[in-house]
mmCIF file of C-alpha atoms in Angstrom:
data_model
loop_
_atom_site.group_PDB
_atom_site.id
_atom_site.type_symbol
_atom_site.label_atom_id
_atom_site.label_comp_id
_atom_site.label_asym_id
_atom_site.label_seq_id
_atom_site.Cartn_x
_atom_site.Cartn_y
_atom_site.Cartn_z
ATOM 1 C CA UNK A 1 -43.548 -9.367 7.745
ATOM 2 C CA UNK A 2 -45.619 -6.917 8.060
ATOM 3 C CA UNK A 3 -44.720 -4.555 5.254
ATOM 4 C CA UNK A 4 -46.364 -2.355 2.102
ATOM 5 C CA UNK A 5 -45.714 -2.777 -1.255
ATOM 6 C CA UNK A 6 -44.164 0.016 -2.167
ATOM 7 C CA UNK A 7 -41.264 -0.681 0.641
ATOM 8 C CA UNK A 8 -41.200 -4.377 -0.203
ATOM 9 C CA UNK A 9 -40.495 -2.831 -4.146
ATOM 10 C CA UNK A 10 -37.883 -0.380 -2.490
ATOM 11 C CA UNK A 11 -36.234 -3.614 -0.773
ATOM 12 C CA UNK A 12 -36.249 -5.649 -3.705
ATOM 13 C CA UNK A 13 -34.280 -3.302 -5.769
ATOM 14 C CA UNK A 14 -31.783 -3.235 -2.938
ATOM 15 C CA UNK A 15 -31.290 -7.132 -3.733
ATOM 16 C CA UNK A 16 -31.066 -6.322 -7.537
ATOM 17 C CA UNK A 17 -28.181 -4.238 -7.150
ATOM 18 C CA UNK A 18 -26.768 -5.251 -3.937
ATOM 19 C CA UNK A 19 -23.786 -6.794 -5.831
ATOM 20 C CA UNK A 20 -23.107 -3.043 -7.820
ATOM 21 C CA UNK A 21 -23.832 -1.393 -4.775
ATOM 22 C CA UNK A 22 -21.303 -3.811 -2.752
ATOM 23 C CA UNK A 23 -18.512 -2.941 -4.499
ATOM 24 C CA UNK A 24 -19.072 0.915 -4.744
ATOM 25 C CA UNK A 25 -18.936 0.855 -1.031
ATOM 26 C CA UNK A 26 -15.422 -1.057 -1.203
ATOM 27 C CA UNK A 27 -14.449 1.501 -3.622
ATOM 28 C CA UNK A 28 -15.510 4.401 -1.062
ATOM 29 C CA UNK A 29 -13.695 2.583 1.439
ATOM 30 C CA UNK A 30 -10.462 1.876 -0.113
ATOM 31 C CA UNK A 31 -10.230 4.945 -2.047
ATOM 32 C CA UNK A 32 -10.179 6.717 1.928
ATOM 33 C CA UNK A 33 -13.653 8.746 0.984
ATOM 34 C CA UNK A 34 -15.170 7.308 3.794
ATOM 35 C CA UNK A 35 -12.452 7.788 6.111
ATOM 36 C CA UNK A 36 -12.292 11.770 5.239
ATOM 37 C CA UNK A 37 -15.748 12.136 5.874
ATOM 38 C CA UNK A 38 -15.542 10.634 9.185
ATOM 39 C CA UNK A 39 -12.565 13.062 10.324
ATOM 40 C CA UNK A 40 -14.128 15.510 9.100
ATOM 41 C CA UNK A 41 -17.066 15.088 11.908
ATOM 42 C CA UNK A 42 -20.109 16.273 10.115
ATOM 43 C CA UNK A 43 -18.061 19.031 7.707
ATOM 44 C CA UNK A 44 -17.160 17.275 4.979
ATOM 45 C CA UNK A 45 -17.974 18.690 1.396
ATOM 46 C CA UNK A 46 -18.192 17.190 -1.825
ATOM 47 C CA UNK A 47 -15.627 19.848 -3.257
ATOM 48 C CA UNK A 48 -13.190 18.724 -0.247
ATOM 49 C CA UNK A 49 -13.176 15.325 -1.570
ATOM 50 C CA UNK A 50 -12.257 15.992 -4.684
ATOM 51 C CA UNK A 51 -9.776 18.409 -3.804
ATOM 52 C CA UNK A 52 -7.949 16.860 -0.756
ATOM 53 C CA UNK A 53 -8.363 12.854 -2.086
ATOM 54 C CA UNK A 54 -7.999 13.681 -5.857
ATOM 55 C CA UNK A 55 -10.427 12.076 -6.849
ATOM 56 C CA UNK A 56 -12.607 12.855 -10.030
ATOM 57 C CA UNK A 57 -16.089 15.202 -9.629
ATOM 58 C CA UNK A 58 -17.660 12.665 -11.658
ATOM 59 C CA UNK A 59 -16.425 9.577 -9.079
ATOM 60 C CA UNK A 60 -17.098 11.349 -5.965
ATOM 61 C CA UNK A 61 -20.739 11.852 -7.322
ATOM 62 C CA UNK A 62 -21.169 8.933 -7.961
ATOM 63 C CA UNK A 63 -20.202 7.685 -4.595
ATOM 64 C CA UNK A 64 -22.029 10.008 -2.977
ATOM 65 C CA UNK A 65 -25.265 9.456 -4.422
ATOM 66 C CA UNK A 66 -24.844 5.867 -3.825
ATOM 67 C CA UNK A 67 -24.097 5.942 -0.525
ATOM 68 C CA UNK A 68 -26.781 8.388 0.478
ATOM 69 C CA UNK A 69 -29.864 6.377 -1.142
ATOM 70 C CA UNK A 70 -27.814 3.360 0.532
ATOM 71 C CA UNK A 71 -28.496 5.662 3.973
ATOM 72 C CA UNK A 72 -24.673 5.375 4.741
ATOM 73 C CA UNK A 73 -24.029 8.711 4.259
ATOM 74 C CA UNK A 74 -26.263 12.099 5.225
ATOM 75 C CA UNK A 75 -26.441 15.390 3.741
ATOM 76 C CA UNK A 76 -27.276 18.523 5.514
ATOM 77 C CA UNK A 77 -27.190 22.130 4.092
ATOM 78 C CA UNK A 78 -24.157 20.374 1.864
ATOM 79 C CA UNK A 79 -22.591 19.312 4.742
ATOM 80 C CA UNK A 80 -21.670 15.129 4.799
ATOM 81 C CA UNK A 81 -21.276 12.629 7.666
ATOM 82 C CA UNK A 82 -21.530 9.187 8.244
ATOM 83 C CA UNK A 83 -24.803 7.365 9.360
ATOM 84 C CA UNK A 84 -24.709 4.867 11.613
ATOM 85 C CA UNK A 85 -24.475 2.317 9.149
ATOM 86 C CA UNK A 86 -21.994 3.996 7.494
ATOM 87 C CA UNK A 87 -19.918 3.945 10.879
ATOM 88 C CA UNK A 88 -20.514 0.205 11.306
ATOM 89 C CA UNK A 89 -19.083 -0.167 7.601
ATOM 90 C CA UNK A 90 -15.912 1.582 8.458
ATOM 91 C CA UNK A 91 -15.183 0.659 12.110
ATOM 92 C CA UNK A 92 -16.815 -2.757 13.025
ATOM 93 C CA UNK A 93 -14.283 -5.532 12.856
ATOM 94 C CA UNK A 94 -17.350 -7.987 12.386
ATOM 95 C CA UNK A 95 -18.199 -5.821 8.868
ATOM 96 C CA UNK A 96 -15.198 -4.948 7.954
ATOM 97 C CA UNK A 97 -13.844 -8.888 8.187
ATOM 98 C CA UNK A 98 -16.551 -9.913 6.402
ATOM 99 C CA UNK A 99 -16.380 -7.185 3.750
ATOM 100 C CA UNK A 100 -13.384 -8.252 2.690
ATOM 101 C CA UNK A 101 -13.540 -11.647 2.986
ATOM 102 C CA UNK A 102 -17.042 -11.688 0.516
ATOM 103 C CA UNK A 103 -14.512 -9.119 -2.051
ATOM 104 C CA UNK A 104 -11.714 -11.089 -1.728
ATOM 105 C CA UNK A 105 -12.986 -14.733 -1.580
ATOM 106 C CA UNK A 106 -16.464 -15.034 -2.783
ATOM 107 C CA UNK A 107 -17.273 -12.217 -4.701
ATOM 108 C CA UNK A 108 -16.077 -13.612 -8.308
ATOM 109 C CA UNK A 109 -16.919 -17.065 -7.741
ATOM 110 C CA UNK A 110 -20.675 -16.110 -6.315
ATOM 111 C CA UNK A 111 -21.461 -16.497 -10.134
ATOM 112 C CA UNK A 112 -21.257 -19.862 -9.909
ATOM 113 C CA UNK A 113 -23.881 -20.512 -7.281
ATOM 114 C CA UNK A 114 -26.571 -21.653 -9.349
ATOM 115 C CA UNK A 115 -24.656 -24.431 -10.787
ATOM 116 C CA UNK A 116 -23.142 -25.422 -7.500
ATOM 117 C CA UNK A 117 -26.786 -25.661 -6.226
ATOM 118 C CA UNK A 118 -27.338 -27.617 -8.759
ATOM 119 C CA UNK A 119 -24.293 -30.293 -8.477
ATOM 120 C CA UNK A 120 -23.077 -29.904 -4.931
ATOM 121 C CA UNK A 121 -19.681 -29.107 -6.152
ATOM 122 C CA UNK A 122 -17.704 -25.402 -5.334
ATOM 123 C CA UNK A 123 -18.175 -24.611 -8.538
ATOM 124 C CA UNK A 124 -16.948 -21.388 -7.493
ATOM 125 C CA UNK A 125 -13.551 -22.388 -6.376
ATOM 126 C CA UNK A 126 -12.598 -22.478 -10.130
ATOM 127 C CA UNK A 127 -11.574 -18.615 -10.201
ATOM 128 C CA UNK A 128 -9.276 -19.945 -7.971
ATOM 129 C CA UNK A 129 -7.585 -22.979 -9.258
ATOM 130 C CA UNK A 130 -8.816 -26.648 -9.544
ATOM 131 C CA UNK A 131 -8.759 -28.114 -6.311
ATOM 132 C CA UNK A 132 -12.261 -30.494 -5.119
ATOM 133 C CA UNK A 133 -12.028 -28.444 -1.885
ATOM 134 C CA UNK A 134 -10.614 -24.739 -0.789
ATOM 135 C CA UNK A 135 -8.953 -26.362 2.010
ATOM 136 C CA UNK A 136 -6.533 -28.271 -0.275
ATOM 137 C CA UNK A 137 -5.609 -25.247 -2.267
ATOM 138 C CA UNK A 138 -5.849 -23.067 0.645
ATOM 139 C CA UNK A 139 -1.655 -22.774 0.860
ATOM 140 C CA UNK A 140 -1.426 -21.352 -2.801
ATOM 141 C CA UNK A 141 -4.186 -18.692 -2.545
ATOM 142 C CA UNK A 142 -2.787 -15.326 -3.594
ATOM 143 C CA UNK A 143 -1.478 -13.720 -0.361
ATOM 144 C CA UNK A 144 -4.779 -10.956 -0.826
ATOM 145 C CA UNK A 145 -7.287 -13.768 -0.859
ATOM 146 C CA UNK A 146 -5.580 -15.876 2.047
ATOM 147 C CA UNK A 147 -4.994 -13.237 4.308
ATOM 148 C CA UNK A 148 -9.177 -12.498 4.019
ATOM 149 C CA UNK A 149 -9.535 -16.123 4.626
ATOM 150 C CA UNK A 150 -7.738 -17.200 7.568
ATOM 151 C CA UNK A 151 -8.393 -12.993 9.314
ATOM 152 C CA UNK A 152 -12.299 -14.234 8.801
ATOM 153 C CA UNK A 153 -11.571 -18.027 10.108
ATOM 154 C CA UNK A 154 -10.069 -16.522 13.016
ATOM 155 C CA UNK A 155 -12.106 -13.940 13.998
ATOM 156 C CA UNK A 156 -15.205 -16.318 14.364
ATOM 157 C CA UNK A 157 -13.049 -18.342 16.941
ATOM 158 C CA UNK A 158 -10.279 -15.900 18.617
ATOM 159 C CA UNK A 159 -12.793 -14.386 20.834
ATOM 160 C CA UNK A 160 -13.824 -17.864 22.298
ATOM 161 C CA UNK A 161 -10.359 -19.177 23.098
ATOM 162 C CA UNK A 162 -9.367 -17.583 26.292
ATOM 163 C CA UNK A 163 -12.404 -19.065 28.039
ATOM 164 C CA UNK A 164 -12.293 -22.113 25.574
ATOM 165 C CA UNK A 165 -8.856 -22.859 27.252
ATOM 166 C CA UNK A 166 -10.406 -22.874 31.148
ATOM 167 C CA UNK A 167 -12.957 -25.407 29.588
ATOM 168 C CA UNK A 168 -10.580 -27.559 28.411
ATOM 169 C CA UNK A 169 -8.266 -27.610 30.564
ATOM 170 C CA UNK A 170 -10.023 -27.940 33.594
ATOM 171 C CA UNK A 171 -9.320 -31.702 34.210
ATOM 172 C CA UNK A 172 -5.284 -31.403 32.770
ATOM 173 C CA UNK A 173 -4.844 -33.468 29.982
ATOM 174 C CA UNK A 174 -1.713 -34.784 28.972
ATOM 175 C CA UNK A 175 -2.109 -35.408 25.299
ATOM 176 C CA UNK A 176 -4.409 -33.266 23.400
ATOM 177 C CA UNK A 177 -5.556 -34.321 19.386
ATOM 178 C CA UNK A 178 -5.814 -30.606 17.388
ATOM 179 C CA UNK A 179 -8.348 -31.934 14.469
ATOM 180 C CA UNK A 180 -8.391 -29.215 11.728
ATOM 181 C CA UNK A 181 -5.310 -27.312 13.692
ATOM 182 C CA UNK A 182 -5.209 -25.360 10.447
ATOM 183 C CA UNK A 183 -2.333 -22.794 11.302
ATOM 184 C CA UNK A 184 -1.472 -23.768 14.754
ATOM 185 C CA UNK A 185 -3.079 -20.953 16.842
ATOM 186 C CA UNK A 186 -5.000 -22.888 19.311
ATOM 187 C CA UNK A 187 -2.395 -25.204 19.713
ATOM 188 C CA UNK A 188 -0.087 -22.298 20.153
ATOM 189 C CA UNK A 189 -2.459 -21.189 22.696
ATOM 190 C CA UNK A 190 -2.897 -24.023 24.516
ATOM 191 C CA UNK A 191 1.260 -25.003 24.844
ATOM 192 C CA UNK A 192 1.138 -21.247 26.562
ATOM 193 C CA UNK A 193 -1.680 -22.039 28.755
ATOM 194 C CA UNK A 194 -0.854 -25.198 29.996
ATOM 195 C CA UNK A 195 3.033 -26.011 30.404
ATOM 196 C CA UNK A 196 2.701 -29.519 30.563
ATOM 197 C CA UNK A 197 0.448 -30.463 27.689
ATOM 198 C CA UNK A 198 1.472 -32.495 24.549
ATOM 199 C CA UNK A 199 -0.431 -32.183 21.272
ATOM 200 C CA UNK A 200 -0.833 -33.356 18.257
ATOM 201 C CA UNK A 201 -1.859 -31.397 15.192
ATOM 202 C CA UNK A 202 -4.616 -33.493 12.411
ATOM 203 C CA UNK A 203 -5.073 -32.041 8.952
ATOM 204 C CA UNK A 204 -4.515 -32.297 5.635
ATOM 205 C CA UNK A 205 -1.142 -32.042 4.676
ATOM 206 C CA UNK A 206 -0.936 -28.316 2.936
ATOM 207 C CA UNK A 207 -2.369 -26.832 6.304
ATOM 208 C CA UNK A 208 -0.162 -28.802 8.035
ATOM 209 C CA UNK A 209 2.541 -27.127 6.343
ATOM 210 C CA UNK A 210 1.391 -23.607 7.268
ATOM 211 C CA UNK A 211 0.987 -24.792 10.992
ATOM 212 C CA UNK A 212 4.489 -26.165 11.081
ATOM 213 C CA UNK A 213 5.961 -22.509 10.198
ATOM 214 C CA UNK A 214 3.817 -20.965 12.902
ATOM 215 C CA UNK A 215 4.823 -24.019 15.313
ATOM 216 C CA UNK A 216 8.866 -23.645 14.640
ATOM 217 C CA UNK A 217 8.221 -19.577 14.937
ATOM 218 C CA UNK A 218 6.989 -20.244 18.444
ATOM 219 C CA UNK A 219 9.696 -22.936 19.763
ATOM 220 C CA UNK A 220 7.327 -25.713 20.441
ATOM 221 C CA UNK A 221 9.203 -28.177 18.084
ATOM 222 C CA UNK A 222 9.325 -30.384 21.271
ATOM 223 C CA UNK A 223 5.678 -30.063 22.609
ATOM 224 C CA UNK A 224 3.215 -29.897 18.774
ATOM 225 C CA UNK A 225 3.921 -33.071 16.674
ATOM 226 C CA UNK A 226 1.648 -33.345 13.274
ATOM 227 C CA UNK A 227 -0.470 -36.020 12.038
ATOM 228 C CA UNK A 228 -1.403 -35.611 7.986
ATOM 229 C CA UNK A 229 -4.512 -36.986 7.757
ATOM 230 C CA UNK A 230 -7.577 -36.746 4.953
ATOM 231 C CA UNK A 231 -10.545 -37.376 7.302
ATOM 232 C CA UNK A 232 -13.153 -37.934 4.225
ATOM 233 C CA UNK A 233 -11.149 -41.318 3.725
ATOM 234 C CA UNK A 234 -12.578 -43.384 5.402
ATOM 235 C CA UNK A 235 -9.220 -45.930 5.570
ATOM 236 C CA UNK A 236 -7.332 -43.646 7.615
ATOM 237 C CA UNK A 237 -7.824 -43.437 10.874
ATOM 238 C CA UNK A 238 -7.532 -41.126 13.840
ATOM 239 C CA UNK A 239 -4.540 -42.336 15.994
ATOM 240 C CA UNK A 240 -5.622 -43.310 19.668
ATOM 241 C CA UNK A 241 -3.941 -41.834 22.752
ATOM 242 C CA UNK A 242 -5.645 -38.793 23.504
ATOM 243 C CA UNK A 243 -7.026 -37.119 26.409
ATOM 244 C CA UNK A 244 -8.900 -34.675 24.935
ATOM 245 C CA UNK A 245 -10.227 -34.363 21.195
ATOM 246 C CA UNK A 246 -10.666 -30.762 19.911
ATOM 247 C CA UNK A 247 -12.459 -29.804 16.937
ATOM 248 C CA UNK A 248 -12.625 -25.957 16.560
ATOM 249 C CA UNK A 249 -14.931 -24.508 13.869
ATOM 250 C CA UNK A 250 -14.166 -27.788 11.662
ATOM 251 C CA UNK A 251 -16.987 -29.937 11.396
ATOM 252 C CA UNK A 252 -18.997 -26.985 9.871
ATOM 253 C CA UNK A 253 -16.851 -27.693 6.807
ATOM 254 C CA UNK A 254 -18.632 -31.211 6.108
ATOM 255 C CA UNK A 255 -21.881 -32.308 5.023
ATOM 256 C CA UNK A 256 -24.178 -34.095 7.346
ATOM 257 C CA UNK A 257 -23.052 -37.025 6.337
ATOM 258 C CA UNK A 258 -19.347 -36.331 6.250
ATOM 259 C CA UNK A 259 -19.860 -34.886 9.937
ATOM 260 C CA UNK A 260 -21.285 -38.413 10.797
ATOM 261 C CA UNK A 261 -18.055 -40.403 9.117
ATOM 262 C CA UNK A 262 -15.571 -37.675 11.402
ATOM 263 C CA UNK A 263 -17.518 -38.211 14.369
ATOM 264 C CA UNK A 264 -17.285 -42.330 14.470
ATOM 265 C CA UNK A 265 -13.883 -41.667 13.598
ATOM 266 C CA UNK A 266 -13.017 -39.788 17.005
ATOM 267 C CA UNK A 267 -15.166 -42.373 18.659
ATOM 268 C CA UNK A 268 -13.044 -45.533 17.350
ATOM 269 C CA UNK A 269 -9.826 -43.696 18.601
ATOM 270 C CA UNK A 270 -11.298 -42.501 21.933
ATOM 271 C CA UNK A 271 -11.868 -44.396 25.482
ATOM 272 C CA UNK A 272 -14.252 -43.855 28.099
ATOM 273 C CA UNK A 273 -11.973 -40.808 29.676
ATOM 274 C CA UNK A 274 -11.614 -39.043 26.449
ATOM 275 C CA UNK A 275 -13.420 -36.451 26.387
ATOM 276 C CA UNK A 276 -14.522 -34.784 22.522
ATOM 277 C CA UNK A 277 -14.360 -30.791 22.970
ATOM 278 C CA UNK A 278 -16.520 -29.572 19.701
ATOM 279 C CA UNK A 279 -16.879 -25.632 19.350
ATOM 280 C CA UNK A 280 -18.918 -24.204 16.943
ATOM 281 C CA UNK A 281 -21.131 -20.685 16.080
ATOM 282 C CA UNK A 282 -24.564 -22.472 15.768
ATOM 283 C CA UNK A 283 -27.151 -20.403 13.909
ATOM 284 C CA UNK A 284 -29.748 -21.205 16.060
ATOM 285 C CA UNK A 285 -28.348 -19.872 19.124
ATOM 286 C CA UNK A 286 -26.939 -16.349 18.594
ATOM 287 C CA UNK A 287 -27.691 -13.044 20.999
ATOM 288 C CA UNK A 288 -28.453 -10.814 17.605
ATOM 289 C CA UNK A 289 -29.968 -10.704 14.529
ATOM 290 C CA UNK A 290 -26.455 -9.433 12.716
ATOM 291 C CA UNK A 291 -24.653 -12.931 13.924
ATOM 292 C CA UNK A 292 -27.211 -14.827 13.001
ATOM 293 C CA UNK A 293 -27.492 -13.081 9.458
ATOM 294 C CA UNK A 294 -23.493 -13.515 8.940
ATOM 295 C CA UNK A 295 -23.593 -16.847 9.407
ATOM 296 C CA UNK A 296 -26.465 -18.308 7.438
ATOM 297 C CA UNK A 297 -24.341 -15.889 4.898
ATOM 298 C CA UNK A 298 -21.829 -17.788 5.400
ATOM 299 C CA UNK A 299 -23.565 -20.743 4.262
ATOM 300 C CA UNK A 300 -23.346 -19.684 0.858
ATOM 301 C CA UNK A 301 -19.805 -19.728 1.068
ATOM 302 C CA UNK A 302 -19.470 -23.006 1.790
ATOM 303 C CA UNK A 303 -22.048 -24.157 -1.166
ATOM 304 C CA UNK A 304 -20.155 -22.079 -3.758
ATOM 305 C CA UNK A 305 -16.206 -21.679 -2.993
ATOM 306 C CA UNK A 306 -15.148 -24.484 0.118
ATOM 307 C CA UNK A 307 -16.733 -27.649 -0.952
ATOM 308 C CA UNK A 308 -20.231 -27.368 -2.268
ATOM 309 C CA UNK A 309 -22.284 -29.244 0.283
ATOM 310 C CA UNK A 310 -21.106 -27.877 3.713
ATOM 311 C CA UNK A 311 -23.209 -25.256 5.860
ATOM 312 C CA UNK A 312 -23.436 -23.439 9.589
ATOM 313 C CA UNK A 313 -25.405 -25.799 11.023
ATOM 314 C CA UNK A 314 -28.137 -26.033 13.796
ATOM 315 C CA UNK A 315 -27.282 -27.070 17.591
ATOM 316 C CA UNK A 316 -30.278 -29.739 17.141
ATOM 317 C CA UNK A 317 -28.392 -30.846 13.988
ATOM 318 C CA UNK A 318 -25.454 -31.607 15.774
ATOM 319 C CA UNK A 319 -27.020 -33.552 18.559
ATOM 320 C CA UNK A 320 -28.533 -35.193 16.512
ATOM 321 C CA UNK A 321 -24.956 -36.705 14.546
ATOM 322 C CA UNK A 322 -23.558 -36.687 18.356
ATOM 323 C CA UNK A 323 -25.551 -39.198 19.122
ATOM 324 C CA UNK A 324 -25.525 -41.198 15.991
ATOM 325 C CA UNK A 325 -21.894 -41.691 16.625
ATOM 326 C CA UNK A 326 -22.495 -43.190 19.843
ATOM 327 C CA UNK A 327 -21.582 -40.032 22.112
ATOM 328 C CA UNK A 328 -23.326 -38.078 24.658
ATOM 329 C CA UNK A 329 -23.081 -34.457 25.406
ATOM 330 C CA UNK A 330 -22.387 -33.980 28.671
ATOM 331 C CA UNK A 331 -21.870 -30.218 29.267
ATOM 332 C CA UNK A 332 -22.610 -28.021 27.083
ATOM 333 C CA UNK A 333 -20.867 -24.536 27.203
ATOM 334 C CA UNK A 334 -22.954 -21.676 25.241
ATOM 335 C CA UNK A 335 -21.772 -18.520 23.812
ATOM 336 C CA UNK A 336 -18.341 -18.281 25.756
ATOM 337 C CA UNK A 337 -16.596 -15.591 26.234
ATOM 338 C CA UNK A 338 -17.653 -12.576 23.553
ATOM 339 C CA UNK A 339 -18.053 -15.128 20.835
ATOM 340 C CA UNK A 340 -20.508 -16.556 18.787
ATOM 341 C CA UNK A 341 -19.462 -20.405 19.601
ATOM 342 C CA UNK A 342 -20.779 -23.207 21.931
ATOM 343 C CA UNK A 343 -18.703 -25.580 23.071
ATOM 344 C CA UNK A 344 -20.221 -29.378 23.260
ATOM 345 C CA UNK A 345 -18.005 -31.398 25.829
ATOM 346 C CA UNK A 346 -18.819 -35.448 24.142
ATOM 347 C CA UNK A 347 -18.263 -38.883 25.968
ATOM 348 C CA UNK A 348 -18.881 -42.380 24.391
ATOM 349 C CA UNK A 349 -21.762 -43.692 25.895
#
């Protein structure tokens, strides 16, 4: 990086108060300050603020100021507007879902990192309640916290289903395994895609409960049975039967070695015509630098609040465990749709 260092000083301060700085920009946000200066199309005034939101002098200033050294705000002849980062903070569904989702479900466990660097553990998750892993306490997350959860779980994925399905469904199956259905949408989807398909839904047994609301609010009782199921025991196994094995954005949630256990898993209950769909946003193979930032972000996540020794992984990575298992890739679908995810369509060997 080619860089002087006097800038690399001004960037490291940005780092030393990014957390501060973070939440002033919520504040701005939520308190509708940003949202009246972008009406307001380059004529906003500080004295407008505070008049029209009610909002202290002293507040406002400070918002201001921070926002304008943050270049998300500019100031001409005591005129305001929004910068073009400062319209990316208020209209991109990309920032704004992860915005929330770092307030609302990292940002007071972050603390914790260190120690869950040190131990492997989500030491993190403790602000929430005890649980070894988020997904078992996921269900009893205050409403706030859950909602920025599952909005940032499915906006990494909803953009890939619709050409996700054609994949899929290109050779019919019958019977189709949901691993990690979470709260039923792709399964949802798929019963509305494909009239004739059967499928089974495999997690553990608090998201199966959320997936069973969505299921009976849709009428598909008769086509989505469930299957609780703790995949990081080793004694239960994955029931056989299936056409096609789907794993959407799940394995990300293991370790390496965890990934490995799932994998020979879905190989003992497959046969040579199953086929193993596995979609996933790989790091290593996004179109732009602001994926591929959000998602090694998103690592950290993982380390501190899910389960302390998960990660977005590399596309190498995962051929490598694909093989290991005793699969082959045999298509592999990248980037689908507008999305961030590949889809690897597996075989035994």
């Amino acid at each position: 990086m080619n860089i002087s260092a006097i800038d690399a000083k001004y960037e490291a301060q940005k780092i030393a108060f990014a957390p501060i700085t973070f939440q002033a920009i919520m504040a701005m946000k939520n308190l509708g300050v940003m949202e009246y200066i972008y009406k307001k199309r380059g004529n906003a005034t500080q004295a407008e603020i505070i008049e029209d939101l009610g909002i202290s002098k002293y507040s406002v200033e400070v918002m201001l100021e921070t926002a304008e050294v943050m270049d998300i705000i500019e100031t001409k002849e005591g005129k305001l507007s929004l910068s073009k980062i400062g319209f990316f903070l208020l209209r991109d569904e990309l920032t704004r879902v992860n915005m929330n989702f770092v307030n609302d479900v990292c940002y007071d466990g972050s603390k914790y990192l260190e120690e869950s660097l040190a131990t492997n553990k989500p030491a993190g998750l403790k602000v929430f309640g005890e649980w070894d892993t988020v997904y078992e306490g996921l269900s009893k997350l205050e409403k706030p916290v859950r909602k920025s959860w599952l909005e940032f779980d499915h906006f990494y994925s909803q953009d890939a289903f619709d050409s996700a399905l054609e994949i899929v469904f290109k050779n019919k199956p019958g019977k189709l395994f949901d691993i990690g259905g979470n709260t039923g949408k792709w399964s949802i989807k798929c019963c509305g895609y494909d009239s004739d398909v059967n499928i089974k839904i495999l997690d553990l047994p608090g998201q199966i409960e959320m997936a069973k609301k969505n299921i009976a609010d849709n009428n598909l009782q008769d086509r989505i049975e469930f299957h609780p199921i703790n995949l990081l025991d080793t004694t239960q196994k994955i029931p056989q039967g299936a056409d096609v094995i789907w794993m959407s954005q799940f394995l990300d949630c293991f370790s390496e070695e965890e990934i490995l256990v799932i994998l020979l898993n879905c190989a003992q209950a497959s046969t040579k015509d199953t086929t193993i769909y596995i979609m996933e946003p790989f790091i290593d193979n996004q179109p732009y630098e602001a994926a591929t930032y959000s998602l090694v972000a998103t690592s950290l996540y993982f380390t501190c609040i899910a389960n302390g020794n998960s990660k977005m992984y590399k596309l190498e990575t995962f051929k490598e465990l694909i093989d290991k298992a005793g699969m082959q890739i045999i298509e592999t679908h990248a980037l689908i749709g507008d999305s961030y995810h590949t889809i690897l369509a597996c075989k035994l060997k």
